[in-house]
Amino acid sequence: MNHPPKTILSAAAMLLLHLLLPLLLVGYVVVDAAGNDPKSRSINIMNESGRRVEIYWINPDNGSMVLQSTPDILNGASMSLNSFVGHYFEVRELPGKKTGVCGGEDQTCRVDHFTVKTTQDQVIMIKEGVSVEHTDSKTIATRSASALLDTCKSEAKSQLETGSQTPLSILESLGKCVEKGVALEIERANEEIAFQADVRKEMANLIENYTCADMTLNTTEAKRTEYWEGRKVDVMIDRPAAKIHVIENFLTQEECQAVEERAAPILHDATVADGSGGSKLSDSRKAKQAGIKVHWDKEAEGDLIASLSRRVYDYVNHVLPFDIKENGQEDLMSIQYFGRGPDDEKPDRYMPHCDGDCNGLDFKPGQRMATIVMYCDIPEVGGQTRFRNSNVHIIPMKYAATFFSYIDPVTMKMDSGFTEHSGCPVVEGEKKIVTQWVRLGVDDENPWNSFNTLGVKYTDAENQ
């Protein structure tokens, strides 16, 4: 049996201690000079005010204001903020770009404030009038309970009005309704807890070698296997807002060659979103890419790229109930990674990221909600696809595809991080993939490129 080097064990032990230390200190609470609990909290901020706003942290020592937004949040956009319990923030309206004035009385710029609470899952909604609505896990739970009770009371009232049952039987029905609803909520909560517990256990078992550098890791075992149009489909994760599938033999050598030939003259350095609506070069994503326009007018003639793209949308519609059309969608993207040996300090790779919003909030019309990554050439070493929060590790297979969606079709809430993924460094050989990002709410009049990388239409952004 091969044993890992002591240095690796030491690093693993230190990481394990880092993870367990907070559990060992349960009951010991440290407070700052102001008596606030300094526990960190992740805050999601949604701007639905109709205006541009800025977010400032107010320093409790001197009252100075420190800008947190970069540089502002457009209407319809969102941002995440890591802060601490007790921190105090100001939301400030900005003048309109065209009018130069704000929307308050006498054209004043409106402000509101919020304080980070001790509760989890905090969401700051900036409503019309630049009014802050602060929600969290406790508020959401209270609303769910209230909605459940209202539903059961409505059913009981209907039975009482029709006179179809005795008061005693109605009372029993009311009790069963509440019991059933509570049981369902408990079942959902237990499922979430059990799933996360399993993930933590599996990650703990792999803590010594759970890295892209460990080439002995195999593709994660599928939860179940299905078939689609004769192709084997391994279902890795099947959650309401997060699905991950691996589909064998999804595309052909001829289709790969057609894409590569179209991409060759237009390959350029890949970019990432810059946080302000545009894109930029970044070391977090090292690759070459080229957008491939699909000639749908040649589909009937058997155009290879059109046939491949049609198969993508057919599979998406097989999994999700949206009846997605090709109109207004992004181009197919040819992406190529090149290995330069194990000593390369900046190898071609893509660091952990989400293709769409993964904050668990409401879906924004026109944005991405599913992805298919198709493997044409696979590297000799490296290039795995990893979904670290779901503990799913995928070794690329030639002509296979990885599909993942990040929206709940029922609630229209986005995934909360289970589909965050990365492309491991390509060490030896080449990794050539074809990617399709699939959007919901686009068409010929509202194509994908009418939205910036914040999910806001350019025309709307210009008018704010």
CSV table of C-alpha atoms in Angstrom, one decimal:
chain,number,residue,atom,x,y,z
A,1,MET,CA,0.0,0.0,0.0
A,2,ASN,CA,1.4,3.4,-1.0
A,3,HIS,CA,1.4,6.0,1.8
A,4,PRO,CA,1.3,9.7,1.0
A,5,PRO,CA,4.4,11.7,2.0
A,6,LYS,CA,4.5,13.1,5.6
A,7,THR,CA,4.3,16.6,4.2
A,8,ILE,CA,1.0,15.9,2.6
A,9,LEU,CA,-0.3,14.3,5.8
A,10,SER,CA,0.8,17.3,7.8
A,11,ALA,CA,-1.0,19.7,5.4
A,12,ALA,CA,-4.1,17.6,5.5
A,13,ALA,CA,-3.9,17.5,9.3
A,14,MET,CA,-3.7,21.3,9.5
A,15,LEU,CA,-6.6,21.6,7.1
A,16,LEU,CA,-8.7,19.2,9.2
A,17,LEU,CA,-7.8,21.1,12.3
A,18,HIS,CA,-8.8,24.3,10.6
A,19,LEU,CA,-12.2,22.8,9.7
A,20,LEU,CA,-12.8,21.3,13.1
A,21,LEU,CA,-11.6,24.2,15.3
A,22,PRO,CA,-14.9,26.1,15.0
A,23,LEU,CA,-16.8,23.0,16.2
A,24,LEU,CA,-14.5,22.6,19.2
A,25,LEU,CA,-15.1,26.2,20.2
A,26,VAL,CA,-18.9,26.0,20.2
A,27,GLY,CA,-20.1,27.9,23.2
A,28,TYR,CA,-17.2,30.3,23.3
A,29,VAL,CA,-18.3,33.6,21.7
A,30,VAL,CA,-15.8,36.4,21.1
A,31,VAL,CA,-17.2,39.9,20.9
A,32,ASP,CA,-15.6,43.1,19.7
A,33,ALA,CA,-15.4,46.4,21.6
A,34,ALA,CA,-18.9,47.3,20.6
A,35,GLY,CA,-20.3,44.0,21.9
A,36,ASN,CA,-21.0,42.7,18.4
A,37,ASP,CA,-20.7,39.0,17.4
A,38,PRO,CA,-17.9,39.1,14.7
A,39,LYS,CA,-19.1,36.0,12.9
A,40,SER,CA,-18.9,36.4,9.2
A,41,ARG,CA,-22.0,36.4,7.0
A,42,SER,CA,-22.5,36.3,3.2
A,43,ILE,CA,-25.0,38.9,2.1
A,44,ASN,CA,-26.8,38.9,-1.3
A,45,ILE,CA,-28.0,42.3,-2.5
A,46,MET,CA,-30.7,42.6,-5.2
A,47,ASN,CA,-31.5,46.0,-6.7
A,48,GLU,CA,-35.1,46.3,-7.8
A,49,SER,CA,-35.4,50.0,-7.1
A,50,GLY,CA,-35.4,51.1,-10.8
A,51,ARG,CA,-32.4,53.3,-10.1
A,52,ARG,CA,-28.6,52.9,-9.8
A,53,VAL,CA,-27.4,52.6,-6.3
A,54,GLU,CA,-24.1,52.4,-4.3
A,55,ILE,CA,-23.4,50.4,-1.2
A,56,TYR,CA,-21.2,51.9,1.6
A,57,TRP,CA,-20.0,50.4,4.8
A,58,ILE,CA,-20.1,52.9,7.7
A,59,ASN,CA,-17.0,52.7,9.9
A,60,PRO,CA,-18.3,52.6,13.5
A,61,ASP,CA,-15.2,54.3,14.9
A,62,ASN,CA,-15.2,57.5,12.8
A,63,GLY,CA,-18.4,57.4,10.7
A,64,SER,CA,-16.4,57.3,7.4
A,65,MET,CA,-18.1,55.6,4.5
A,66,VAL,CA,-16.3,53.0,2.5
A,67,LEU,CA,-17.6,52.1,-1.0
A,68,GLN,CA,-18.4,48.4,-1.4
A,69,SER,CA,-20.1,48.2,-4.8
A,70,THR,CA,-17.9,48.3,-7.9
A,71,PRO,CA,-18.7,51.1,-8.6
A,72,ASP,CA,-22.5,50.8,-8.5
A,73,ILE,CA,-25.4,48.3,-8.8
A,74,LEU,CA,-27.6,48.7,-11.8
A,75,ASN,CA,-31.3,48.1,-11.5
A,76,GLY,CA,-32.0,44.4,-12.0
A,77,ALA,CA,-28.4,43.5,-11.0
A,78,SER,CA,-27.2,41.8,-7.8
A,79,MET,CA,-24.0,41.6,-5.8
A,80,SER,CA,-22.6,39.4,-3.0
A,81,LEU,CA,-21.0,40.9,0.0
A,82,ASN,CA,-19.0,39.2,2.8
A,83,SER,CA,-19.4,41.0,6.0
A,84,PHE,CA,-19.8,40.5,9.8
A,85,VAL,CA,-22.7,40.5,12.2
A,86,GLY,CA,-23.4,44.1,13.4
A,87,HIS,CA,-21.9,45.9,10.4
A,88,TYR,CA,-23.9,48.8,9.2
A,89,PHE,CA,-24.4,49.8,5.6
A,90,GLU,CA,-25.9,52.7,3.6
A,91,VAL,CA,-27.7,52.3,0.3
A,92,ARG,CA,-27.4,55.5,-1.7
A,93,GLU,CA,-29.3,56.4,-4.9
A,94,LEU,CA,-27.2,57.8,-7.8
A,95,PRO,CA,-28.4,60.4,-10.3
A,96,GLY,CA,-29.8,59.2,-13.6
A,97,LYS,CA,-27.2,59.1,-16.4
A,98,LYS,CA,-29.4,61.1,-18.8
A,99,THR,CA,-31.2,63.4,-16.4
A,100,GLY,CA,-28.4,64.0,-13.9
A,101,VAL,CA,-30.9,64.1,-11.0
A,102,CYS,CA,-32.3,61.6,-8.5
A,103,GLY,CA,-35.8,60.4,-8.0
A,104,GLY,CA,-36.5,61.7,-4.5
A,105,GLU,CA,-38.6,64.7,-3.4
A,106,ASP,CA,-37.0,67.8,-4.9
A,107,GLN,CA,-34.8,65.5,-7.0
A,108,THR,CA,-32.8,64.5,-3.9
A,109,CYS,CA,-30.9,61.2,-3.8
A,110,ARG,CA,-32.6,58.8,-1.5
A,111,VAL,CA,-30.8,56.6,1.1
A,112,ASP,CA,-31.6,53.7,3.3
A,113,HIS,CA,-29.7,51.5,5.7
A,114,PHE,CA,-29.3,47.9,6.9
A,115,THR,CA,-27.4,46.1,9.6
A,116,VAL,CA,-26.0,42.5,9.2
A,117,LYS,CA,-28.0,40.2,11.4
A,118,THR,CA,-26.9,36.9,13.1
A,119,THR,CA,-29.3,34.9,10.9
A,120,GLN,CA,-28.2,33.0,7.9
A,121,ASP,CA,-29.1,33.4,4.2
A,122,GLN,CA,-29.6,37.1,4.4
A,123,VAL,CA,-30.9,38.9,1.3
A,124,ILE,CA,-31.1,42.7,1.0
A,125,MET,CA,-33.9,43.7,-1.5
A,126,ILE,CA,-33.7,47.3,-2.6
A,127,LYS,CA,-37.2,48.2,-3.6
A,128,GLU,CA,-38.9,51.1,-5.4
A,129,GLY,CA,-38.1,54.3,-3.6
A,130,VAL,CA,-34.7,53.0,-2.6
A,131,SER,CA,-36.3,51.2,0.3
A,132,VAL,CA,-34.5,48.3,1.9
A,133,GLU,CA,-36.2,45.1,2.6
A,134,HIS,CA,-34.1,42.7,4.7
A,135,THR,CA,-34.9,39.0,4.7
A,136,ASP,CA,-33.2,36.0,6.1
A,137,SER,CA,-33.6,32.3,6.9
A,138,LYS,CA,-35.8,33.0,9.9
A,139,THR,CA,-38.1,35.4,8.0
A,140,ILE,CA,-38.4,33.0,5.1
A,141,ALA,CA,-39.3,30.2,7.5
A,142,THR,CA,-41.9,32.3,9.2
A,143,ARG,CA,-43.5,33.3,5.8
A,144,SER,CA,-43.5,29.6,4.8
A,145,ALA,CA,-45.3,28.6,8.0
A,146,SER,CA,-47.8,31.5,7.5
A,147,ALA,CA,-48.5,30.5,3.9
A,148,LEU,CA,-49.0,26.9,4.9
A,149,LEU,CA,-51.5,27.9,7.6
A,150,ASP,CA,-53.4,30.2,5.2
A,151,THR,CA,-53.7,27.4,2.6
A,152,CYS,CA,-55.1,24.9,5.2
A,153,LYS,CA,-57.5,27.5,6.6
A,154,SER,CA,-58.7,28.3,3.1
A,155,GLU,CA,-59.4,24.6,2.5
A,156,ALA,CA,-61.3,24.3,5.8
A,157,LYS,CA,-63.3,27.4,5.1
A,158,SER,CA,-64.4,26.0,1.7
A,159,GLN,CA,-65.5,22.8,3.3
A,160,LEU,CA,-67.5,24.7,6.0
A,161,GLU,CA,-69.2,26.9,3.4
A,162,THR,CA,-70.3,23.9,1.2
A,163,GLY,CA,-71.5,22.0,4.3
A,164,SER,CA,-70.1,18.8,2.9
A,165,GLN,CA,-68.5,17.8,6.2
A,166,THR,CA,-69.2,18.2,10.0
A,167,PRO,CA,-67.3,20.7,12.0
A,168,LEU,CA,-65.4,17.8,13.7
A,169,SER,CA,-64.3,16.3,10.4
A,170,ILE,CA,-63.3,19.8,9.1
A,171,LEU,CA,-61.2,20.2,12.2
A,172,GLU,CA,-59.6,16.9,11.6
A,173,SER,CA,-58.9,17.8,8.0
A,174,LEU,CA,-57.3,21.1,9.1
A,175,GLY,CA,-55.0,19.2,11.4
A,176,LYS,CA,-54.1,16.7,8.7
A,177,CYS,CA,-53.4,19.5,6.2
A,178,VAL,CA,-51.0,21.2,8.6
A,179,GLU,CA,-49.4,17.9,9.5
A,180,LYS,CA,-48.9,17.0,5.9
A,181,GLY,CA,-47.4,20.4,5.0
A,182,VAL,CA,-45.1,20.4,8.0
A,183,ALA,CA,-44.0,16.9,7.2
A,184,LEU,CA,-43.2,18.0,3.7
A,185,GLU,CA,-41.1,20.9,4.9
A,186,ILE,CA,-39.3,18.7,7.4
A,187,GLU,CA,-38.6,16.1,4.6
A,188,ARG,CA,-37.2,18.9,2.4
A,189,ALA,CA,-35.0,20.1,5.2
A,190,ASN,CA,-33.8,16.6,6.1
A,191,GLU,CA,-33.0,16.0,2.5
A,192,GLU,CA,-30.9,19.1,2.4
A,193,ILE,CA,-29.1,18.3,5.7
A,194,ALA,CA,-28.5,14.6,4.6
A,195,PHE,CA,-27.2,15.7,1.2
A,196,GLN,CA,-24.7,18.2,2.7
A,197,ALA,CA,-23.7,15.7,5.4
A,198,ASP,CA,-22.9,13.1,2.7
A,199,VAL,CA,-20.9,15.7,0.8
A,200,ARG,CA,-18.9,16.6,3.9
A,201,LYS,CA,-18.2,12.9,4.7
A,202,GLU,CA,-17.0,12.1,1.2
A,203,MET,CA,-14.8,15.2,1.1
A,204,ALA,CA,-13.4,14.3,4.5
A,205,ASN,CA,-12.5,10.8,3.2
A,206,LEU,CA,-10.7,12.4,0.3
A,207,ILE,CA,-9.1,15.3,2.2
A,208,GLU,CA,-5.6,14.0,1.7
A,209,ASN,CA,-5.8,13.9,-2.1
A,210,TYR,CA,-8.9,15.8,-3.1
A,211,THR,CA,-7.2,18.1,-5.6
A,212,CYS,CA,-6.8,18.4,-9.3
A,213,ALA,CA,-3.3,17.2,-9.0
A,214,ASP,CA,-4.3,13.7,-7.9
A,215,MET,CA,-4.5,11.8,-11.2
A,216,THR,CA,-5.6,8.6,-9.4
A,217,LEU,CA,-9.1,9.9,-8.8
A,218,ASN,CA,-11.7,8.4,-11.0
A,219,THR,CA,-15.0,9.8,-12.3
A,220,THR,CA,-17.5,10.0,-9.4
A,221,GLU,CA,-19.9,7.0,-9.3
A,222,ALA,CA,-23.3,8.0,-10.8
A,223,LYS,CA,-26.4,8.0,-8.7
A,224,ARG,CA,-28.2,6.2,-11.5
A,225,THR,CA,-28.0,5.5,-15.2
A,226,GLU,CA,-30.6,6.4,-17.9
A,227,TYR,CA,-30.6,6.4,-21.7
A,228,TRP,CA,-31.5,9.1,-24.1
A,229,GLU,CA,-31.8,8.4,-27.8
A,230,GLY,CA,-29.6,5.3,-27.4
A,231,ARG,CA,-26.9,7.2,-25.4
A,232,LYS,CA,-25.9,6.2,-21.9
A,233,VAL,CA,-26.6,9.0,-19.4
A,234,ASP,CA,-25.0,8.9,-15.9
A,235,VAL,CA,-27.0,11.1,-13.5
A,236,MET,CA,-24.5,12.5,-11.0
A,237,ILE,CA,-26.7,15.0,-9.2
A,238,ASP,CA,-30.5,15.4,-9.5
A,239,ARG,CA,-31.7,18.3,-7.3
A,240,PRO,CA,-34.5,20.7,-8.1
A,241,ALA,CA,-32.1,23.6,-8.9
A,242,ALA,CA,-28.9,21.6,-9.7
A,243,LYS,CA,-28.6,18.7,-12.1
A,244,ILE,CA,-25.4,17.2,-13.5
A,245,HIS,CA,-25.4,14.5,-16.2
A,246,VAL,CA,-22.6,12.8,-18.2
A,247,ILE,CA,-23.8,11.7,-21.7
A,248,GLU,CA,-21.7,9.3,-23.7
A,249,ASN,CA,-21.1,9.6,-27.5
A,250,PHE,CA,-22.9,13.0,-27.6
A,251,LEU,CA,-21.1,14.2,-30.6
A,252,THR,CA,-19.0,12.8,-33.5
A,253,GLN,CA,-15.5,13.2,-34.8
A,254,GLU,CA,-16.9,14.9,-37.9
A,255,GLU,CA,-18.8,17.4,-35.8
A,256,CYS,CA,-15.7,18.2,-33.7
A,257,GLN,CA,-13.6,18.7,-36.9
A,258,ALA,CA,-16.2,21.0,-38.3
A,259,VAL,CA,-16.2,23.2,-35.2
A,260,GLU,CA,-12.4,23.2,-35.0
A,261,GLU,CA,-12.0,24.3,-38.6
A,262,ARG,CA,-14.4,27.2,-38.1
A,263,ALA,CA,-12.7,28.2,-34.9
A,264,ALA,CA,-9.1,28.1,-36.1
A,265,PRO,CA,-8.8,31.5,-37.7
A,266,ILE,CA,-10.6,33.4,-34.9
A,267,LEU,CA,-9.2,31.8,-31.7
A,268,HIS,CA,-8.4,34.4,-29.0
A,269,ASP,CA,-7.6,34.6,-25.3
A,270,ALA,CA,-10.6,33.7,-23.2
A,271,THR,CA,-12.1,36.3,-20.9
A,272,VAL,CA,-14.2,36.4,-17.7
A,273,ALA,CA,-16.9,38.8,-16.4
A,274,ASP,CA,-15.3,41.9,-14.8
A,275,GLY,CA,-18.0,42.6,-12.2
A,276,SER,CA,-19.2,45.8,-13.8
A,277,GLY,CA,-21.1,44.4,-16.8
A,278,GLY,CA,-18.1,43.9,-19.1
A,279,SER,CA,-15.4,41.2,-19.5
A,280,LYS,CA,-11.6,41.1,-19.0
A,281,LEU,CA,-8.6,38.8,-19.3
A,282,SER,CA,-7.8,36.9,-16.1
A,283,ASP,CA,-5.3,34.3,-14.8
A,284,SER,CA,-8.3,32.5,-13.4
A,285,ARG,CA,-9.2,31.4,-16.9
A,286,LYS,CA,-6.3,30.5,-19.3
A,287,ALA,CA,-7.5,29.1,-22.6
A,288,LYS,CA,-8.2,30.0,-26.2
A,289,GLN,CA,-11.8,30.4,-27.4
A,290,ALA,CA,-13.8,31.3,-30.5
A,291,GLY,CA,-17.5,31.8,-30.9
A,292,ILE,CA,-19.1,29.7,-33.6
A,293,LYS,CA,-22.2,31.0,-35.3
A,294,VAL,CA,-24.7,28.4,-36.2
A,295,HIS,CA,-26.1,28.5,-39.7
A,296,TRP,CA,-29.6,27.4,-39.0
A,297,ASP,CA,-30.6,28.0,-42.6
A,298,LYS,CA,-28.4,25.0,-43.6
A,299,GLU,CA,-29.8,22.6,-41.0
A,300,ALA,CA,-32.1,20.9,-43.5
A,301,GLU,CA,-29.0,20.3,-45.7
A,302,GLY,CA,-27.3,18.4,-42.9
A,303,ASP,CA,-24.9,21.1,-41.7
A,304,LEU,CA,-22.8,19.4,-39.0
A,305,ILE,CA,-22.7,22.3,-36.6
A,306,ALA,CA,-26.4,23.0,-36.9
A,307,SER,CA,-27.1,19.3,-36.3
A,308,LEU,CA,-24.9,19.4,-33.2
A,309,SER,CA,-26.6,22.5,-31.9
A,310,ARG,CA,-30.0,21.1,-32.4
A,311,ARG,CA,-29.0,18.0,-30.4
A,312,VAL,CA,-28.0,20.3,-27.5
A,313,TYR,CA,-31.4,22.0,-27.4
A,314,ASP,CA,-33.2,18.7,-27.7
A,315,TYR,CA,-31.4,17.4,-24.6
A,316,VAL,CA,-32.0,20.5,-22.6
A,317,ASN,CA,-35.7,20.3,-23.5
A,318,HIS,CA,-35.6,16.6,-22.5
A,319,VAL,CA,-34.4,17.5,-19.0
A,320,LEU,CA,-36.1,20.9,-18.4
A,321,PRO,CA,-39.7,21.9,-19.2
A,322,PHE,CA,-39.0,25.2,-20.9
A,323,ASP,CA,-39.3,24.4,-24.7
A,324,ILE,CA,-36.1,26.3,-25.4
A,325,LYS,CA,-35.7,27.6,-29.0
A,326,GLU,CA,-32.4,28.5,-30.7
A,327,ASN,CA,-33.5,32.1,-31.4
A,328,GLY,CA,-31.4,34.7,-29.5
A,329,GLN,CA,-29.1,32.1,-27.9
A,330,GLU,CA,-25.4,32.4,-27.6
A,331,ASP,CA,-23.1,31.0,-30.2
A,332,LEU,CA,-21.5,27.7,-29.7
A,333,MET,CA,-18.1,28.2,-28.1
A,334,SER,CA,-14.9,26.3,-29.1
A,335,ILE,CA,-12.5,26.4,-26.2
A,336,GLN,CA,-9.0,25.0,-26.3
A,337,TYR,CA,-6.5,24.3,-23.5
A,338,PHE,CA,-2.9,23.3,-24.1
A,339,GLY,CA,-0.6,21.4,-21.7
A,340,ARG,CA,3.0,22.6,-21.3
A,341,GLY,CA,4.3,20.0,-18.8
A,342,PRO,CA,4.2,19.6,-15.0
A,343,ASP,CA,6.5,22.5,-14.3
A,344,ASP,CA,4.3,25.1,-16.0
A,345,GLU,CA,3.6,27.8,-13.3
A,346,LYS,CA,0.5,29.1,-15.1
A,347,PRO,CA,-1.1,26.2,-16.8
A,348,ASP,CA,-4.2,26.4,-19.0
A,349,ARG,CA,-7.2,26.0,-16.6
A,350,TYR,CA,-10.4,27.5,-15.4
A,351,MET,CA,-10.7,28.3,-11.7
A,352,PRO,CA,-14.0,27.5,-9.8
A,353,HIS,CA,-16.9,29.6,-11.1
A,354,CYS,CA,-20.6,29.5,-11.9
A,355,ASP,CA,-21.8,29.9,-15.4
A,356,GLY,CA,-24.9,31.7,-14.2
A,357,ASP,CA,-26.1,33.2,-10.9
A,358,CYS,CA,-25.6,30.6,-8.1
A,359,ASN,CA,-26.9,32.7,-5.2
A,360,GLY,CA,-30.2,30.9,-4.7
A,361,LEU,CA,-32.2,34.0,-5.7
A,362,ASP,CA,-34.8,34.5,-8.3
A,363,PHE,CA,-33.9,33.9,-12.0
A,364,LYS,CA,-33.4,37.0,-14.1
A,365,PRO,CA,-35.0,36.8,-17.5
A,366,GLY,CA,-32.6,36.4,-20.4
A,367,GLN,CA,-29.8,34.8,-18.3
A,368,ARG,CA,-28.1,31.4,-18.5
A,369,MET,CA,-29.7,28.5,-16.7
A,370,ALA,CA,-28.0,25.4,-18.3
A,371,THR,CA,-24.7,24.4,-19.9
A,372,ILE,CA,-23.5,21.5,-22.0
A,373,VAL,CA,-19.7,20.9,-22.3
A,374,MET,CA,-18.7,18.5,-25.1
A,375,TYR,CA,-15.3,16.9,-25.2
A,376,CYS,CA,-13.6,16.6,-28.6
A,377,ASP,CA,-10.0,16.1,-27.7
A,378,ILE,CA,-9.0,15.0,-24.2
A,379,PRO,CA,-5.6,15.6,-22.6
A,380,GLU,CA,-3.1,12.9,-21.6
A,381,VAL,CA,-2.8,14.4,-18.1
A,382,GLY,CA,-5.2,16.7,-16.3
A,383,GLY,CA,-8.2,18.6,-17.6
A,384,GLN,CA,-10.8,17.1,-15.3
A,385,THR,CA,-14.1,18.9,-14.7
A,386,ARG,CA,-14.8,19.3,-10.9
A,387,PHE,CA,-18.0,20.3,-9.1
A,388,ARG,CA,-16.4,20.8,-5.7
A,389,ASN,CA,-19.5,21.6,-3.7
A,390,SER,CA,-21.3,18.5,-5.0
A,391,ASN,CA,-18.2,16.3,-4.8
A,392,VAL,CA,-18.5,15.4,-8.4
A,393,HIS,CA,-15.3,14.7,-10.3
A,394,ILE,CA,-15.4,14.0,-14.0
A,395,ILE,CA,-12.6,12.6,-16.2
A,396,PRO,CA,-13.2,13.8,-19.8
A,397,MET,CA,-14.3,11.1,-22.2
A,398,LYS,CA,-13.8,11.7,-25.9
A,399,TYR,CA,-17.1,12.7,-27.7
A,400,ALA,CA,-19.0,12.7,-24.3
A,401,ALA,CA,-20.7,15.7,-22.8
A,402,THR,CA,-21.3,17.0,-19.3
A,403,PHE,CA,-24.7,18.7,-18.9
A,404,PHE,CA,-25.6,20.8,-15.9
A,405,SER,CA,-28.6,23.0,-15.1
A,406,TYR,CA,-28.8,25.6,-12.3
A,407,ILE,CA,-32.4,26.6,-12.0
A,408,ASP,CA,-35.5,25.1,-10.3
A,409,PRO,CA,-38.2,25.1,-13.0
A,410,VAL,CA,-40.9,25.2,-10.3
A,411,THR,CA,-39.8,28.0,-8.0
A,412,MET,CA,-37.6,29.7,-10.6
A,413,LYS,CA,-34.9,30.0,-8.0
A,414,MET,CA,-31.2,29.7,-9.0
A,415,ASP,CA,-28.8,27.0,-7.7
A,416,SER,CA,-27.0,27.9,-4.5
A,417,GLY,CA,-23.6,26.7,-5.5
A,418,PHE,CA,-23.9,23.0,-6.2
A,419,THR,CA,-23.0,23.5,-9.9
A,420,GLU,CA,-20.0,25.7,-9.2
A,421,HIS,CA,-17.3,24.0,-11.2
A,422,SER,CA,-13.7,24.3,-12.5
A,423,GLY,CA,-11.6,23.0,-15.3
A,424,CYS,CA,-8.5,21.4,-13.8
A,425,PRO,CA,-5.1,22.4,-15.3
A,426,VAL,CA,-4.1,20.6,-18.5
A,427,VAL,CA,-0.7,19.2,-17.9
A,428,GLU,CA,0.1,17.1,-21.0
A,429,GLY,CA,-1.7,17.1,-24.3
A,430,GLU,CA,-4.7,19.2,-25.5
A,431,LYS,CA,-8.2,19.6,-24.2
A,432,LYS,CA,-10.6,20.8,-26.9
A,433,ILE,CA,-14.2,21.3,-25.9
A,434,VAL,CA,-17.4,22.7,-27.4
A,435,THR,CA,-19.6,24.6,-25.0
A,436,GLN,CA,-23.2,25.8,-25.2
A,437,TRP,CA,-24.5,28.1,-22.6
A,438,VAL,CA,-28.3,28.0,-22.7
A,439,ARG,CA,-30.5,31.0,-21.8
A,440,LEU,CA,-34.1,31.4,-20.9
A,441,GLY,CA,-36.1,34.4,-22.0
A,442,VAL,CA,-34.1,35.3,-25.1
A,443,ASP,CA,-35.5,35.6,-28.7
A,444,ASP,CA,-34.9,37.5,-31.9
A,445,GLU,CA,-35.9,40.8,-30.3
A,446,ASN,CA,-34.0,40.1,-27.1
A,447,PRO,CA,-30.8,38.2,-28.1
A,448,TRP,CA,-28.2,37.1,-25.6
A,449,ASN,CA,-25.8,40.0,-26.5
A,450,SER,CA,-28.4,42.6,-25.6
A,451,PHE,CA,-27.6,41.8,-21.9
A,452,ASN,CA,-24.4,42.7,-20.1
A,453,THR,CA,-22.5,40.3,-17.8
A,454,LEU,CA,-24.5,41.5,-14.8
A,455,GLY,CA,-27.7,40.3,-16.4
A,456,VAL,CA,-29.0,43.8,-17.3
A,457,LYS,CA,-30.0,44.9,-20.8
A,458,TYR,CA,-27.6,47.4,-22.2
A,459,THR,CA,-30.5,49.7,-23.1
A,460,ASP,CA,-31.7,49.6,-19.5
A,461,ALA,CA,-28.2,50.2,-18.2
A,462,GLU,CA,-27.8,53.3,-20.4
A,463,ASN,CA,-31.0,54.8,-19.1
A,464,GLN,CA,-30.3,54.4,-15.4
